[in-house]
mmCIF file of N, CA and C in Angstrom:
data_model
loop_
_atom_site.group_PDB
_atom_site.id
_atom_site.type_symbol
_atom_site.label_atom_id
_atom_site.label_comp_id
_atom_site.label_asym_id
_atom_site.label_seq_id
_atom_site.Cartn_x
_atom_site.Cartn_y
_atom_site.Cartn_z
ATOM 1 N N ASN E 1391 -6.453 11.522 -8.651
ATOM 2 C CA ASN E 1391 -5.978 10.530 -7.359
ATOM 3 C C ASN E 1391 -5.976 9.309 -7.031
ATOM 4 N N LEU E 1392 -4.500 8.932 -7.085
ATOM 5 C CA LEU E 1392 -4.498 6.959 -6.758
ATOM 6 C C LEU E 1392 -4.349 7.107 -5.264
ATOM 7 N N LEU E 1393 -5.479 6.038 -4.896
ATOM 8 C CA LEU E 1393 -5.116 5.414 -3.712
ATOM 9 C C LEU E 1393 -5.069 3.760 -3.758
ATOM 10 N N ALA E 1394 -3.884 3.451 -3.256
ATOM 11 C CA ALA E 1394 -3.068 2.105 -2.852
ATOM 12 C C ALA E 1394 -3.963 1.650 -2.145
ATOM 13 N N LEU E 1395 -3.785 0.463 -2.296
ATOM 14 C CA LEU E 1395 -4.262 -0.697 -1.155
ATOM 15 C C LEU E 1395 -3.814 -1.889 -0.929
ATOM 16 N N LEU E 1396 -3.084 -2.033 0.546
ATOM 17 C CA LEU E 1396 -2.500 -2.983 0.501
ATOM 18 C C LEU E 1396 -3.372 -4.057 1.320
ATOM 19 N N LYS E 1397 -3.827 -5.279 0.710
ATOM 20 C CA LYS E 1397 -4.344 -6.180 0.875
ATOM 21 C C LYS E 1397 -3.872 -7.140 1.727
ATOM 22 N N PHE E 1398 -3.552 -7.851 2.940
ATOM 23 C CA PHE E 1398 -3.296 -9.190 2.883
ATOM 24 C C PHE E 1398 -4.162 -10.125 3.910
ATOM 25 N N ARG E 1399 -3.788 -10.878 4.554
ATOM 26 C CA ARG E 1399 -4.397 -12.314 5.364
ATOM 27 C C ARG E 1399 -3.043 -12.222 6.329
ATOM 28 N N PRO E 1400 -3.142 -12.106 7.847
ATOM 29 C CA PRO E 1400 -2.144 -12.327 8.598
ATOM 30 C C PRO E 1400 -1.803 -13.796 9.320
ATOM 31 N N SER E 1401 -0.981 -13.922 9.380
ATOM 32 C CA SER E 1401 -0.806 -15.806 9.712
ATOM 33 C C SER E 1401 -1.620 -15.473 10.556
ATOM 34 N N GLY E 1402 -2.479 -16.748 11.068
ATOM 35 C CA GLY E 1402 -3.782 -17.008 11.890
ATOM 36 C C GLY E 1402 -4.721 -16.555 11.952
ATOM 37 N N ALA E 1403 -4.830 -15.293 10.751
ATOM 38 C CA ALA E 1403 -6.640 -14.507 10.633
ATOM 39 C C ALA E 1403 -7.253 -14.876 10.259
ATOM 40 N N ASP E 1404 -8.884 -15.056 10.275
ATOM 41 C CA ASP E 1404 -9.424 -15.532 9.412
ATOM 42 C C ASP E 1404 -9.735 -14.400 8.466
ATOM 43 N N ASP E 1405 -9.361 -12.907 8.610
ATOM 44 C CA ASP E 1405 -10.286 -11.707 7.606
ATOM 45 C C ASP E 1405 -9.055 -11.540 6.915
ATOM 46 N N ASP E 1406 -9.173 -10.468 6.161
ATOM 47 C CA ASP E 1406 -8.205 -10.227 5.009
ATOM 48 C C ASP E 1406 -8.213 -8.483 6.391
ATOM 49 N N VAL E 1407 -7.121 -8.294 6.090
ATOM 50 C CA VAL E 1407 -6.481 -6.319 6.725
ATOM 51 C C VAL E 1407 -6.491 -5.956 5.104
ATOM 52 N N THR E 1408 -6.354 -4.646 5.055
ATOM 53 C CA THR E 1408 -6.393 -3.425 4.297
ATOM 54 C C THR E 1408 -5.843 -2.493 4.764
ATOM 55 N N VAL E 1409 -4.499 -2.318 4.360
ATOM 56 C CA VAL E 1409 -4.084 -0.933 4.557
ATOM 57 C C VAL E 1409 -3.765 -0.135 3.519
ATOM 58 N N PRO E 1410 -4.271 1.617 3.320
ATOM 59 C CA PRO E 1410 -4.587 2.348 2.475
ATOM 60 C C PRO E 1410 -2.837 2.632 2.673
ATOM 61 N N LEU E 1411 -2.353 2.957 1.335
ATOM 62 C CA LEU E 1411 -0.882 3.846 0.793
ATOM 63 C C LEU E 1411 -1.118 5.346 0.433
ATOM 64 N N THR E 1412 -0.963 6.226 1.140
ATOM 65 C CA THR E 1412 -0.667 7.386 -0.008
ATOM 66 C C THR E 1412 0.642 7.518 0.066
ATOM 67 N N SER E 1413 0.592 9.127 -0.898
ATOM 68 C CA SER E 1413 1.883 9.546 -1.152
ATOM 69 C C SER E 1413 2.453 10.323 -0.029
ATOM 70 N N GLU E 1414 1.786 10.972 0.862
ATOM 71 C CA GLU E 1414 1.816 11.876 1.572
ATOM 72 C C GLU E 1414 2.875 10.489 3.083
ATOM 73 N N ALA E 1415 2.126 9.488 2.809
ATOM 74 C CA ALA E 1415 2.395 8.561 3.661
ATOM 75 C C ALA E 1415 3.947 7.419 3.118
ATOM 76 N N LEU E 1416 4.280 8.169 2.142
ATOM 77 C CA LEU E 1416 5.567 6.842 1.677
ATOM 78 C C LEU E 1416 6.723 6.898 2.549
ATOM 79 N N PRO E 1417 6.901 8.879 2.514
ATOM 80 C CA PRO E 1417 8.526 8.617 3.110
ATOM 81 C C PRO E 1417 8.901 8.110 4.341
ATOM 82 N N ASP E 1418 7.562 8.455 5.050
ATOM 83 C CA ASP E 1418 7.251 7.927 6.859
ATOM 84 C C ASP E 1418 7.338 6.049 6.745
ATOM 85 N N ILE E 1419 6.973 6.141 5.448
ATOM 86 C CA ILE E 1419 6.531 4.334 5.585
ATOM 87 C C ILE E 1419 8.408 3.598 5.451
ATOM 88 N N GLU E 1420 8.898 4.389 4.331
ATOM 89 C CA GLU E 1420 9.865 4.367 3.991
ATOM 90 C C GLU E 1420 11.315 3.759 4.903
ATOM 91 N N GLN E 1421 11.196 5.123 5.621
ATOM 92 C CA GLN E 1421 12.028 5.431 7.113
ATOM 93 C C GLN E 1421 11.347 4.296 7.887
ATOM 94 N N ALA E 1422 10.051 3.842 8.417
ATOM 95 C CA ALA E 1422 10.165 2.690 9.033
ATOM 96 C C ALA E 1422 10.475 1.575 8.424
ATOM 97 N N MET E 1423 10.331 1.244 7.149
ATOM 98 C CA MET E 1423 11.198 0.097 6.362
ATOM 99 C C MET E 1423 12.504 -0.015 6.890
ATOM 100 N N GLN E 1424 13.458 1.146 6.674
ATOM 101 C CA GLN E 1424 14.840 0.882 6.531
ATOM 102 C C GLN E 1424 14.827 1.038 8.214
ATOM 103 N N ASP E 1425 14.432 1.602 8.862
ATOM 104 C CA ASP E 1425 14.653 1.020 10.205
ATOM 105 C C ASP E 1425 14.603 -0.209 10.233
ATOM 106 N N ALA E 1426 13.649 -0.811 10.301
ATOM 107 C CA ALA E 1426 13.063 -1.809 10.555
ATOM 108 C C ALA E 1426 14.491 -3.078 9.981
ATOM 109 N N LYS E 1427 14.582 -2.522 9.250
ATOM 110 C CA LYS E 1427 15.609 -3.620 8.124
ATOM 111 C C LYS E 1427 17.351 -3.582 9.175
ATOM 112 N N LEU E 1428 17.366 -2.450 9.450
ATOM 113 C CA LEU E 1428 18.376 -2.175 10.123
ATOM 114 C C LEU E 1428 18.849 -2.818 11.136
ATOM 115 N N ALA E 1429 17.575 -2.882 11.888
ATOM 116 C CA ALA E 1429 17.382 -3.800 13.202
ATOM 117 C C ALA E 1429 17.562 -5.216 12.932
ATOM 118 N N GLY E 1430 17.455 -5.830 12.075
ATOM 119 C CA GLY E 1430 16.533 -7.276 11.736
ATOM 120 C C GLY E 1430 15.659 -7.535 11.761
ATOM 121 N N ALA E 1431 14.695 -7.222 11.604
ATOM 122 C CA ALA E 1431 13.495 -7.416 11.655
ATOM 123 C C ALA E 1431 12.756 -7.553 9.973
ATOM 124 N N ASP E 1432 11.869 -8.527 9.962
ATOM 125 C CA ASP E 1432 11.064 -8.951 8.762
ATOM 126 C C ASP E 1432 10.288 -8.511 8.564
ATOM 127 N N MET E 1433 9.468 -7.808 9.814
ATOM 128 C CA MET E 1433 7.665 -7.572 9.863
ATOM 129 C C MET E 1433 7.307 -5.786 10.293
ATOM 130 N N LEU E 1434 6.398 -5.418 9.806
ATOM 131 C CA LEU E 1434 6.769 -3.983 10.703
ATOM 132 C C LEU E 1434 5.458 -3.604 10.547
ATOM 133 N N GLN E 1435 5.010 -3.114 11.989
ATOM 134 C CA GLN E 1435 3.600 -2.550 12.701
ATOM 135 C C GLN E 1435 3.490 -1.556 12.143
ATOM 136 N N LEU E 1436 2.418 -1.305 10.972
ATOM 137 C CA LEU E 1436 2.092 0.376 10.380
ATOM 138 C C LEU E 1436 1.424 1.061 11.227
ATOM 139 N N ALA E 1437 1.158 2.390 10.926
ATOM 140 C CA ALA E 1437 -0.159 2.757 12.003
ATOM 141 C C ALA E 1437 -1.436 2.843 11.086
ATOM 142 N N GLY E 1438 -2.305 2.257 11.547
ATOM 143 C CA GLY E 1438 -3.581 2.390 11.780
ATOM 144 C C GLY E 1438 -3.668 0.121 10.855
ATOM 145 N N CYS E 1439 -2.764 -0.321 11.290
ATOM 146 C CA CYS E 1439 -2.691 -1.714 11.229
ATOM 147 C C CYS E 1439 -2.646 -2.682 12.720
ATOM 148 N N THR E 1440 -3.790 -3.418 12.645
ATOM 149 C CA THR E 1440 -3.880 -4.534 13.823
ATOM 150 C C THR E 1440 -2.619 -4.973 14.204
ATOM 151 N N HIS E 1441 -2.128 -5.707 12.915
ATOM 152 C CA HIS E 1441 -1.056 -6.910 13.080
ATOM 153 C C HIS E 1441 -0.085 -6.381 11.823
ATOM 154 N N PRO E 1442 1.173 -6.877 12.329
ATOM 155 C CA PRO E 1442 2.661 -6.384 11.609
ATOM 156 C C PRO E 1442 2.800 -7.185 10.258
ATOM 157 N N LEU E 1443 3.256 -6.537 9.061
ATOM 158 C CA LEU E 1443 3.394 -6.611 8.354
ATOM 159 C C LEU E 1443 4.427 -7.185 7.467
ATOM 160 N N PRO E 1444 4.493 -7.974 6.158
ATOM 161 C CA PRO E 1444 6.143 -8.299 5.961
ATOM 162 C C PRO E 1444 6.592 -7.484 5.566
ATOM 163 N N ILE E 1445 8.251 -6.748 5.825
ATOM 164 C CA ILE E 1445 8.253 -6.303 5.496
ATOM 165 C C ILE E 1445 8.851 -6.019 3.344
ATOM 166 N N ASP E 1446 8.945 -7.089 2.695
ATOM 167 C CA ASP E 1446 8.837 -7.546 1.387
ATOM 168 C C ASP E 1446 7.896 -7.095 1.097
ATOM 169 N N GLU E 1447 6.699 -7.509 1.278
ATOM 170 C CA GLU E 1447 5.516 -6.849 0.877
ATOM 171 C C GLU E 1447 5.081 -5.520 0.226
ATOM 172 N N ILE E 1448 5.504 -5.208 2.159
ATOM 173 C CA ILE E 1448 4.975 -3.605 1.835
ATOM 174 C C ILE E 1448 5.821 -2.927 1.185
ATOM 175 N N GLU E 1449 7.232 -3.376 0.789
ATOM 176 C CA GLU E 1449 8.054 -2.594 -0.601
ATOM 177 C C GLU E 1449 7.983 -3.079 -1.559
ATOM 178 N N ALA E 1450 7.260 -4.488 -1.773
ATOM 179 C CA ALA E 1450 6.830 -4.113 -3.323
ATOM 180 C C ALA E 1450 5.788 -3.813 -3.776
ATOM 181 N N ALA E 1451 4.905 -3.095 -2.659
ATOM 182 C CA ALA E 1451 3.206 -2.685 -3.049
ATOM 183 C C ALA E 1451 3.579 -1.348 -3.110
ATOM 184 N N ILE E 1452 4.748 -0.850 -2.109
ATOM 185 C CA ILE E 1452 5.302 0.802 -2.335
ATOM 186 C C ILE E 1452 5.840 0.922 -4.441
ATOM 187 N N GLU E 1453 6.412 -0.200 -4.287
ATOM 188 C CA GLU E 1453 7.144 0.094 -5.566
ATOM 189 C C GLU E 1453 6.293 0.017 -6.975
ATOM 190 N N ALA E 1454 5.238 -0.615 -6.943
ATOM 191 C CA ALA E 1454 4.246 -0.745 -7.677
ATOM 192 C C ALA E 1454 3.277 0.593 -7.404
ATOM 193 N N PHE E 1455 2.832 1.306 -5.996
ATOM 194 C CA PHE E 1455 2.318 2.162 -6.073
ATOM 195 C C PHE E 1455 3.215 3.601 -6.705
ATOM 196 N N LYS E 1456 4.567 3.511 -6.322
ATOM 197 C CA LYS E 1456 5.213 4.233 -7.342
ATOM 198 C C LYS E 1456 5.276 4.857 -8.700
ATOM 199 N N ALA E 1457 5.276 3.039 -8.951
ATOM 200 C CA ALA E 1457 5.242 2.804 -10.299
ATOM 201 C C ALA E 1457 3.854 3.318 -11.224
ATOM 202 N N ALA E 1458 2.812 3.421 -10.605
ATOM 203 C CA ALA E 1458 1.818 4.109 -11.107
ATOM 204 C C ALA E 1458 1.692 5.186 -11.117
ATOM 205 N N ILE E 1459 2.544 5.860 -10.235
ATOM 206 C CA ILE E 1459 2.325 7.481 -9.943
ATOM 207 C C ILE E 1459 2.813 7.876 -11.486
ATOM 208 N N HIS E 1460 4.325 7.143 -11.483
ATOM 209 C CA HIS E 1460 4.957 8.339 -12.402
ATOM 210 C C HIS E 1460 4.863 7.643 -13.569
ATOM 211 N N THR E 1461 3.654 6.310 -14.017
ATOM 212 C CA THR E 1461 3.646 6.124 -15.487
ATOM 213 C C THR E 1461 2.433 7.150 -16.131
ATOM 214 N N PRO E 1462 2.592 7.894 -17.048
ATOM 215 C CA PRO E 1462 1.892 8.512 -17.795
ATOM 216 C C PRO E 1462 0.190 7.615 -18.128
ATOM 217 N N PRO E 1463 -0.603 8.295 -18.257
ATOM 218 C CA PRO E 1463 -1.888 7.301 -18.350
ATOM 219 C C PRO E 1463 -2.201 7.113 -19.968
#
């Protein structure tokens, strides 16, 4: 099993925030990103995260996660 973590430091925060990305959560996150982009947003508040995240960083993490899942060992 593979568990990806998105780790970042929100603007103005002293500590890093870590958000797990699971294959089960990907469809919901991708839909939320699409909805946010259509609304003109560049940040997205993920469930379980205390700060909104830049959509481009979430998108990059998801693409890396998908590549790791589909790349043979």
